[in-house]
mmCIF file of C-alpha atoms in Angstrom:
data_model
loop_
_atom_site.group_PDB
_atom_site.id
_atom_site.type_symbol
_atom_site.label_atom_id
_atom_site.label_comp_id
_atom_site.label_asym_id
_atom_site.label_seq_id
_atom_site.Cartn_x
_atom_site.Cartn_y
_atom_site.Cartn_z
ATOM 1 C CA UNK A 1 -30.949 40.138 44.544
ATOM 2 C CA UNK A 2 -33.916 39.577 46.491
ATOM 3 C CA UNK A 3 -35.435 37.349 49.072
ATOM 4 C CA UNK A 4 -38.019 35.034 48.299
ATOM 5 C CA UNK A 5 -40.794 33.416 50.840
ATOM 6 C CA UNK A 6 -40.401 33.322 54.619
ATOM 7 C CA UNK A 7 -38.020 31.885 56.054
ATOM 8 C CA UNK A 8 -36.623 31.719 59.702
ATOM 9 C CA UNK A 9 -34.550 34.478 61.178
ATOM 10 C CA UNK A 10 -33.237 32.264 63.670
ATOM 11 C CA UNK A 11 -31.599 29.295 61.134
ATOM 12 C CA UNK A 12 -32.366 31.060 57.364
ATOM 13 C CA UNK A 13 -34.321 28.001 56.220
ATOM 14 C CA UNK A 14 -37.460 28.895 54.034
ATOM 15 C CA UNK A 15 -40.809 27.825 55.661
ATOM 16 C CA UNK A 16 -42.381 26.452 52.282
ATOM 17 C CA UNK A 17 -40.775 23.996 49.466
ATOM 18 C CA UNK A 18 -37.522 24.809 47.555
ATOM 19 C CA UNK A 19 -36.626 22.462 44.196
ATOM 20 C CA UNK A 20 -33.077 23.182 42.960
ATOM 21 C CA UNK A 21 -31.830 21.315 39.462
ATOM 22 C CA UNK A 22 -34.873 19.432 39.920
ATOM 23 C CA UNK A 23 -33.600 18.040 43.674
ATOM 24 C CA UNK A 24 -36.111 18.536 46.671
ATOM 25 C CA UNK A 25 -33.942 20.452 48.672
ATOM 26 C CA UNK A 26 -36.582 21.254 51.175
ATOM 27 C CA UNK A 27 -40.597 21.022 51.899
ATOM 28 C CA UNK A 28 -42.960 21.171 54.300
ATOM 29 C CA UNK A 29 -46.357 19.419 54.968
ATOM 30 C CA UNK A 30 -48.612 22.603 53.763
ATOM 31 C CA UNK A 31 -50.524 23.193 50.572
ATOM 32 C CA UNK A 32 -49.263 26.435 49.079
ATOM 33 C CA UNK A 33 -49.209 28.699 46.206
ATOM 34 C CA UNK A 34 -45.264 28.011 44.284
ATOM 35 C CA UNK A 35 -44.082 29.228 41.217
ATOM 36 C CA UNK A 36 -41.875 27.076 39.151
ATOM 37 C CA UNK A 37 -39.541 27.622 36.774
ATOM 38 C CA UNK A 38 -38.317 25.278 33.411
ATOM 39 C CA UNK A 39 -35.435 24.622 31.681
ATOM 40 C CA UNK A 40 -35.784 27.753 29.058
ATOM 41 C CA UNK A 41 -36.319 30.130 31.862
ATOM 42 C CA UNK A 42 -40.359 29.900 31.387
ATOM 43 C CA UNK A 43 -42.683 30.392 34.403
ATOM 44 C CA UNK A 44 -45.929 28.623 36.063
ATOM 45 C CA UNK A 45 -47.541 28.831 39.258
ATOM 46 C CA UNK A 46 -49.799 26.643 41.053
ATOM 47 C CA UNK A 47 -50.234 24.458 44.437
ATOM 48 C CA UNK A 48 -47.212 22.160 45.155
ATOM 49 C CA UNK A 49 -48.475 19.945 48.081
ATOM 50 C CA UNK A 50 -45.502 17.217 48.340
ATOM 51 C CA UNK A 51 -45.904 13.714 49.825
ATOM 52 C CA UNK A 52 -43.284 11.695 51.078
ATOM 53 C CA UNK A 53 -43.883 8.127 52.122
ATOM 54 C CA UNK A 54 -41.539 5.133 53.331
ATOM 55 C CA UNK A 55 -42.183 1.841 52.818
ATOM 56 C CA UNK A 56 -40.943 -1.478 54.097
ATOM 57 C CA UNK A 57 -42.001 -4.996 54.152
ATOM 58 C CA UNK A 58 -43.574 -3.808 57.704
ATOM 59 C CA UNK A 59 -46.163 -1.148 56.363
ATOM 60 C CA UNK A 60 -45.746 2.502 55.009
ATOM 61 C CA UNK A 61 -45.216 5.787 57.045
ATOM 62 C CA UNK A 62 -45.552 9.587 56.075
ATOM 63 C CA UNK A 63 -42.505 11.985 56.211
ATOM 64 C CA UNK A 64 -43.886 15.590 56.447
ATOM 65 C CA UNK A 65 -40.622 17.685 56.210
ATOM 66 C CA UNK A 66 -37.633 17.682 54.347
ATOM 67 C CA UNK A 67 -34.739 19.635 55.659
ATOM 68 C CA UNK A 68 -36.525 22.008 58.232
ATOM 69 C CA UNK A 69 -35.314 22.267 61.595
ATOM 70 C CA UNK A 70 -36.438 19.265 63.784
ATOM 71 C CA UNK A 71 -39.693 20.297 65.696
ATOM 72 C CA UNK A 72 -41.647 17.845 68.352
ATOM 73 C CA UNK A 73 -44.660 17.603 65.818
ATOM 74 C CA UNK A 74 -43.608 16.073 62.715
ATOM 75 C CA UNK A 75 -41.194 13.580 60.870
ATOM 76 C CA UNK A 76 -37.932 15.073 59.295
ATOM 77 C CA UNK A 77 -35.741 13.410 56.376
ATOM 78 C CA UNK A 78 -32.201 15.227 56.097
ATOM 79 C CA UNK A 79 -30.212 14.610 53.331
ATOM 80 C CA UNK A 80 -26.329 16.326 52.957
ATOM 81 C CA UNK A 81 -27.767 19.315 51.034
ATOM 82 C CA UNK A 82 -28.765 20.640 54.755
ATOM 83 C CA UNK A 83 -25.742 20.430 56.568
ATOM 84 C CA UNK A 84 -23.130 18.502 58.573
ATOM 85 C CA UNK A 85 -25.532 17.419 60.927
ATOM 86 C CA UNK A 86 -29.119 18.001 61.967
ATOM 87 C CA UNK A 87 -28.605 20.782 63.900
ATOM 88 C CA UNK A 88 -31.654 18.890 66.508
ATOM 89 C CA UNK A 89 -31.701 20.707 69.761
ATOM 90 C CA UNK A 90 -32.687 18.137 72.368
ATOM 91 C CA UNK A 91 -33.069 14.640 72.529
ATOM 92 C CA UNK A 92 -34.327 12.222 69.075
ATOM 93 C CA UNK A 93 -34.459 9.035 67.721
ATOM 94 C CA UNK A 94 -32.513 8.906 64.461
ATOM 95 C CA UNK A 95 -32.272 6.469 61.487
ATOM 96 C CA UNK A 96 -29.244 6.397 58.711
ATOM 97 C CA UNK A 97 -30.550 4.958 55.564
ATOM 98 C CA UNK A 98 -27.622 4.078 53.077
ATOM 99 C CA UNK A 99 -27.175 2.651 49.770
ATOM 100 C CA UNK A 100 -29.242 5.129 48.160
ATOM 101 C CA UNK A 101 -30.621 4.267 44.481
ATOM 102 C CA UNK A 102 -30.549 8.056 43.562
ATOM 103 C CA UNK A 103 -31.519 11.574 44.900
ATOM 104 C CA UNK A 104 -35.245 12.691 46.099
ATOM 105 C CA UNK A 105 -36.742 14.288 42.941
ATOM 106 C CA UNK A 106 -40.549 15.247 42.539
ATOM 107 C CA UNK A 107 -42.569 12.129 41.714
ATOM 108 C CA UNK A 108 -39.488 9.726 42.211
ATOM 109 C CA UNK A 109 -39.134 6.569 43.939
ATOM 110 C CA UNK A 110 -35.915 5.776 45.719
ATOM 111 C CA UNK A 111 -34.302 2.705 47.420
ATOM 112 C CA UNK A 112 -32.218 3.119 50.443
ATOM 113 C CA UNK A 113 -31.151 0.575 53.769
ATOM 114 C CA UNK A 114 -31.945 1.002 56.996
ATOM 115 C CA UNK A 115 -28.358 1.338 58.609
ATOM 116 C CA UNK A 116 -28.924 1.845 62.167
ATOM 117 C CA UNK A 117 -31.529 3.207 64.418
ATOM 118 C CA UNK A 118 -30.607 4.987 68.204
ATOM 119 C CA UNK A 119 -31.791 7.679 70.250
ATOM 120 C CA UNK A 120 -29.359 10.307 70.790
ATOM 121 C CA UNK A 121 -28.994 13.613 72.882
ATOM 122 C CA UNK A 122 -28.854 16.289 70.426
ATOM 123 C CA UNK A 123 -27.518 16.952 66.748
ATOM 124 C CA UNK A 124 -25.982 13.891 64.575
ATOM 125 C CA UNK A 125 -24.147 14.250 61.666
ATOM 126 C CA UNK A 126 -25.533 13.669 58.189
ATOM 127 C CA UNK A 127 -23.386 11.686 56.071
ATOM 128 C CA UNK A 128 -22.249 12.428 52.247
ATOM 129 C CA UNK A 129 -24.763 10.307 50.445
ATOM 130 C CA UNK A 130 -26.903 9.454 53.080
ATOM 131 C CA UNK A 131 -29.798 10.613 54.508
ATOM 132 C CA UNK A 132 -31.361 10.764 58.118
ATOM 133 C CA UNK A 133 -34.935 10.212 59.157
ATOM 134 C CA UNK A 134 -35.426 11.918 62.828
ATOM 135 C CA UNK A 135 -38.002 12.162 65.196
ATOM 136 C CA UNK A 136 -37.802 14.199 68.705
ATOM 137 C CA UNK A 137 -38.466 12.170 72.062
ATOM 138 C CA UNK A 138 -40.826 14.561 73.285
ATOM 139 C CA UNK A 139 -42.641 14.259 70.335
ATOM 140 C CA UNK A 140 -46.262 12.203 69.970
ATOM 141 C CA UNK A 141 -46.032 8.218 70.398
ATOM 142 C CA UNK A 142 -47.774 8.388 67.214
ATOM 143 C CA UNK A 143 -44.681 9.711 65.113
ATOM 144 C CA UNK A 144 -42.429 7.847 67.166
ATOM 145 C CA UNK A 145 -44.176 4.414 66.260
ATOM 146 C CA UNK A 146 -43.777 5.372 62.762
ATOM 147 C CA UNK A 147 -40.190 4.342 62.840
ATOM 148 C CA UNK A 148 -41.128 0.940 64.245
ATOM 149 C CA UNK A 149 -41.019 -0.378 60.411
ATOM 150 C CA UNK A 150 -37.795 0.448 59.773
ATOM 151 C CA UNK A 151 -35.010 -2.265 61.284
ATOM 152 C CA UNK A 152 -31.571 -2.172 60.889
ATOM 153 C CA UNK A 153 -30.346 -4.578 57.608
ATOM 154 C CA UNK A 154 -33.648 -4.196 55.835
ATOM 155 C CA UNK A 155 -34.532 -2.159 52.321
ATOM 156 C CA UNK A 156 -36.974 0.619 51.805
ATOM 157 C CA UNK A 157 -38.581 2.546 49.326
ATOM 158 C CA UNK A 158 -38.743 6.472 49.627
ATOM 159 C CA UNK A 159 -41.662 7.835 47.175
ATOM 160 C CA UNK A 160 -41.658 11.422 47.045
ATOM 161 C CA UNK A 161 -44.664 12.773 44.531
ATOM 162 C CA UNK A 162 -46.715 15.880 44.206
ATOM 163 C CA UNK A 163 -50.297 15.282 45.787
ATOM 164 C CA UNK A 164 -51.908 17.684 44.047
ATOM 165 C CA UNK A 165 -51.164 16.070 40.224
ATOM 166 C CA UNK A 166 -50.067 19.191 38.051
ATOM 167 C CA UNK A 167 -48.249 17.491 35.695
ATOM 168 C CA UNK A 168 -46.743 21.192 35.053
ATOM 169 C CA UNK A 169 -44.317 20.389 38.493
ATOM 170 C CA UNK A 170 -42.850 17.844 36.476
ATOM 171 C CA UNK A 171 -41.145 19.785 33.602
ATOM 172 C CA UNK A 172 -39.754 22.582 36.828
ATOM 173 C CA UNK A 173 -35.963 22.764 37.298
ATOM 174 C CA UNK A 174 -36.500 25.311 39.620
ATOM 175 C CA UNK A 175 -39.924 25.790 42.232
ATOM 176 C CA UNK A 176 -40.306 28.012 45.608
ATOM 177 C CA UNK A 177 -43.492 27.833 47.757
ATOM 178 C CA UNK A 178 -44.812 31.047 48.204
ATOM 179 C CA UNK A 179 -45.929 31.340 52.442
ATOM 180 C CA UNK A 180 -47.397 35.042 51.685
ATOM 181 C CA UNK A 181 -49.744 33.238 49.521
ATOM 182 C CA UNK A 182 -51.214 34.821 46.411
ATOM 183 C CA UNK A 183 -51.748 38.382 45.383
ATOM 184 C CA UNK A 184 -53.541 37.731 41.314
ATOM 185 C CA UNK A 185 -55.497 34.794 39.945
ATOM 186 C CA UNK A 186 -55.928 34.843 36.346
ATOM 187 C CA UNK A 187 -55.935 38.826 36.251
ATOM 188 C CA UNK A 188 -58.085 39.226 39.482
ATOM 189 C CA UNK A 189 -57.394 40.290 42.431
ATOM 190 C CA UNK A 190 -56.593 37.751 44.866
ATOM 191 C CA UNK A 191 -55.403 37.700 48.190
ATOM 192 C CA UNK A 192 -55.771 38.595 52.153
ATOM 193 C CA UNK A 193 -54.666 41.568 53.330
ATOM 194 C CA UNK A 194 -52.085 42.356 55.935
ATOM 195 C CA UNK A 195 -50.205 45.583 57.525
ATOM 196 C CA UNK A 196 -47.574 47.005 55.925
ATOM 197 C CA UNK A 197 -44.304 45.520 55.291
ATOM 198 C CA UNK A 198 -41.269 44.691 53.387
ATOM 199 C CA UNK A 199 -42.965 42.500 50.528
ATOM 200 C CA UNK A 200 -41.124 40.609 47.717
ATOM 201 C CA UNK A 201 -43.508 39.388 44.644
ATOM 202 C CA UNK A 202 -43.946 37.469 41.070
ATOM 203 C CA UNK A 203 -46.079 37.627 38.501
ATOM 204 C CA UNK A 204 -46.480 36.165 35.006
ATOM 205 C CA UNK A 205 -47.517 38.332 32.235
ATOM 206 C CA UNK A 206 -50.279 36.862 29.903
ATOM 207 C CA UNK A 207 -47.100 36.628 27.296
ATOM 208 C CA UNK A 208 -45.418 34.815 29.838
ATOM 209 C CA UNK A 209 -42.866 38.133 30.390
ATOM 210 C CA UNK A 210 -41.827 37.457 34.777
ATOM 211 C CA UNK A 211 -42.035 40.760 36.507
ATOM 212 C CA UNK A 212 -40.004 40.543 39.850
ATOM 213 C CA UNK A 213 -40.994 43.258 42.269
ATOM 214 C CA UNK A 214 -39.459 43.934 45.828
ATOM 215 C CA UNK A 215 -40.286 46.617 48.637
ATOM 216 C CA UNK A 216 -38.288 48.019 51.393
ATOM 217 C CA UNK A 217 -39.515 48.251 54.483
ATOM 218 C CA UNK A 218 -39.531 48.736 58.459
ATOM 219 C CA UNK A 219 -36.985 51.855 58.482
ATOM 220 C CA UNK A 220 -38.285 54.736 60.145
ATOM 221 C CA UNK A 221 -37.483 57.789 58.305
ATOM 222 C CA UNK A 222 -36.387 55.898 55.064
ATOM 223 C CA UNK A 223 -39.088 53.259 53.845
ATOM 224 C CA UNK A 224 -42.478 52.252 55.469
ATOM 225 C CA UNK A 225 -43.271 49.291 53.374
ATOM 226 C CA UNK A 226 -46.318 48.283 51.547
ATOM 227 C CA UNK A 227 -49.913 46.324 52.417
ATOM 228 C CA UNK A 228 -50.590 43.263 50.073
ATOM 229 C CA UNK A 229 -53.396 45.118 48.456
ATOM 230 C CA UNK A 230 -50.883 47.798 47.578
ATOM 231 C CA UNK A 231 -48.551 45.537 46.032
ATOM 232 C CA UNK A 232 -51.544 43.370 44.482
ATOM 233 C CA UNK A 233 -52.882 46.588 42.482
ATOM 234 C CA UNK A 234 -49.648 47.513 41.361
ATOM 235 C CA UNK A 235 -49.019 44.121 39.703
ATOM 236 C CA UNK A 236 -52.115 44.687 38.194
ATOM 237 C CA UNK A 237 -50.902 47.753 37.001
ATOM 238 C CA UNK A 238 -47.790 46.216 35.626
#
């Protein structure tokens, strides 16, 4: 086994965007390098930027994260595949939409109602089959007006697509972002360099062979770790 992207020490949850039997299990706002992986076990890489947007007879809003830990600078959608509950540390507003028409796939468009809408004082659970739209209090009026289209009784649509139009993402059972960015482009050498560390990596042969290749790291006395130019040539090599 091996780890793959960044991801938080301090709740596990990968920065970038994880697909699972095609299901968005989580995103993020950025545009970044992912591989992706098909049915037959077959491999691709490219830049998965994924949009969500709401819409309601009132207007249309932007989601940015899926399934990340709520922060005051951004709108988060939970759905069950998080956890219990939204693990939020402080104070939100929080909406349960119900009824859903199916799960969030890439380039999908869902139906769901607006169940209730209330500020509460910490986490709140996430229903089976249900998802929760949160915003923190301390957060920007801006994101917190967002939610002002969304009243109790009334249907949405949820329309989660990739921005970036690679019809490739489409045919991908499997996709991780890739926060360490990329190391080869098309044979060449391609990346920015940074001090040694632990460093997990992917590359497609021109055969379309997928060479996994990990790195211990940060022991003294046992491994040192590797810069991203070391690990770049030796793909190369490979």
């Amino acid at each position: 086994g091996m780890n793959a992207d960044f991801f938080s020490f301090q709740t596990g949850v990968p920065m970038s965007n994880v697909i699972i039997d095609g299901q968005i299990i989580s995103k993020d706002s950025g545009w970044l390098p992912a591989v992706g992986f098909r049915e037959d076990g077959s491999a691709f890489m490219g830049t998965l930027p994924i949009v969500t947007t709401i819409t309601s007879d009132l207007g249309s809003i932007t989601v940015e994260c899926i399934n990340k830990y709520r922060q005051p600078y951004a709108l988060y959608l939970y759905t069950d595949a998080f956890a219990d509950n939204t693990h939020a540390p402080d104070e939100g507003i929080n909406v349960i939409l119900g009824s859903l028409s199916g799960s969030i796939t890439l380039n999908s468009t869902i139906t769901a109602v607006v169940e209730s809408v209330s500020t509460d004082n910490g986490s709140v659970p996430i229903p089976d089959g249900k998802l929760v739209l949160s915003v923190a209090s301390s957060a920007a009026q801006e994101l917190k007006d967002r939610l002002n289209i969304l009243t109790p009784g009334s249907t949405v649509s949820i329309r989660t697509a990739d921005a970036g139009n690679d019809t490739r993402w489409a045919e991908a059972k499997y996709a991780l972002g890739a926060l360490g960015g990329k190391l080869i482009t098309a044979g060449q050498l391609d990346y920015e360099d940074e001090a040694a560390a632990p460093r997990s990596a992917l590359g497609i042969r021109a055969d379309g062979t997928v060479i996994f290749y990990t790195i211990d790291g940060r022991q003294t006395g046992y491994s040192y770790g590797a810069r991203k130019e070391t690990v770049a040539r030796r793909l190369l090599e490979l």
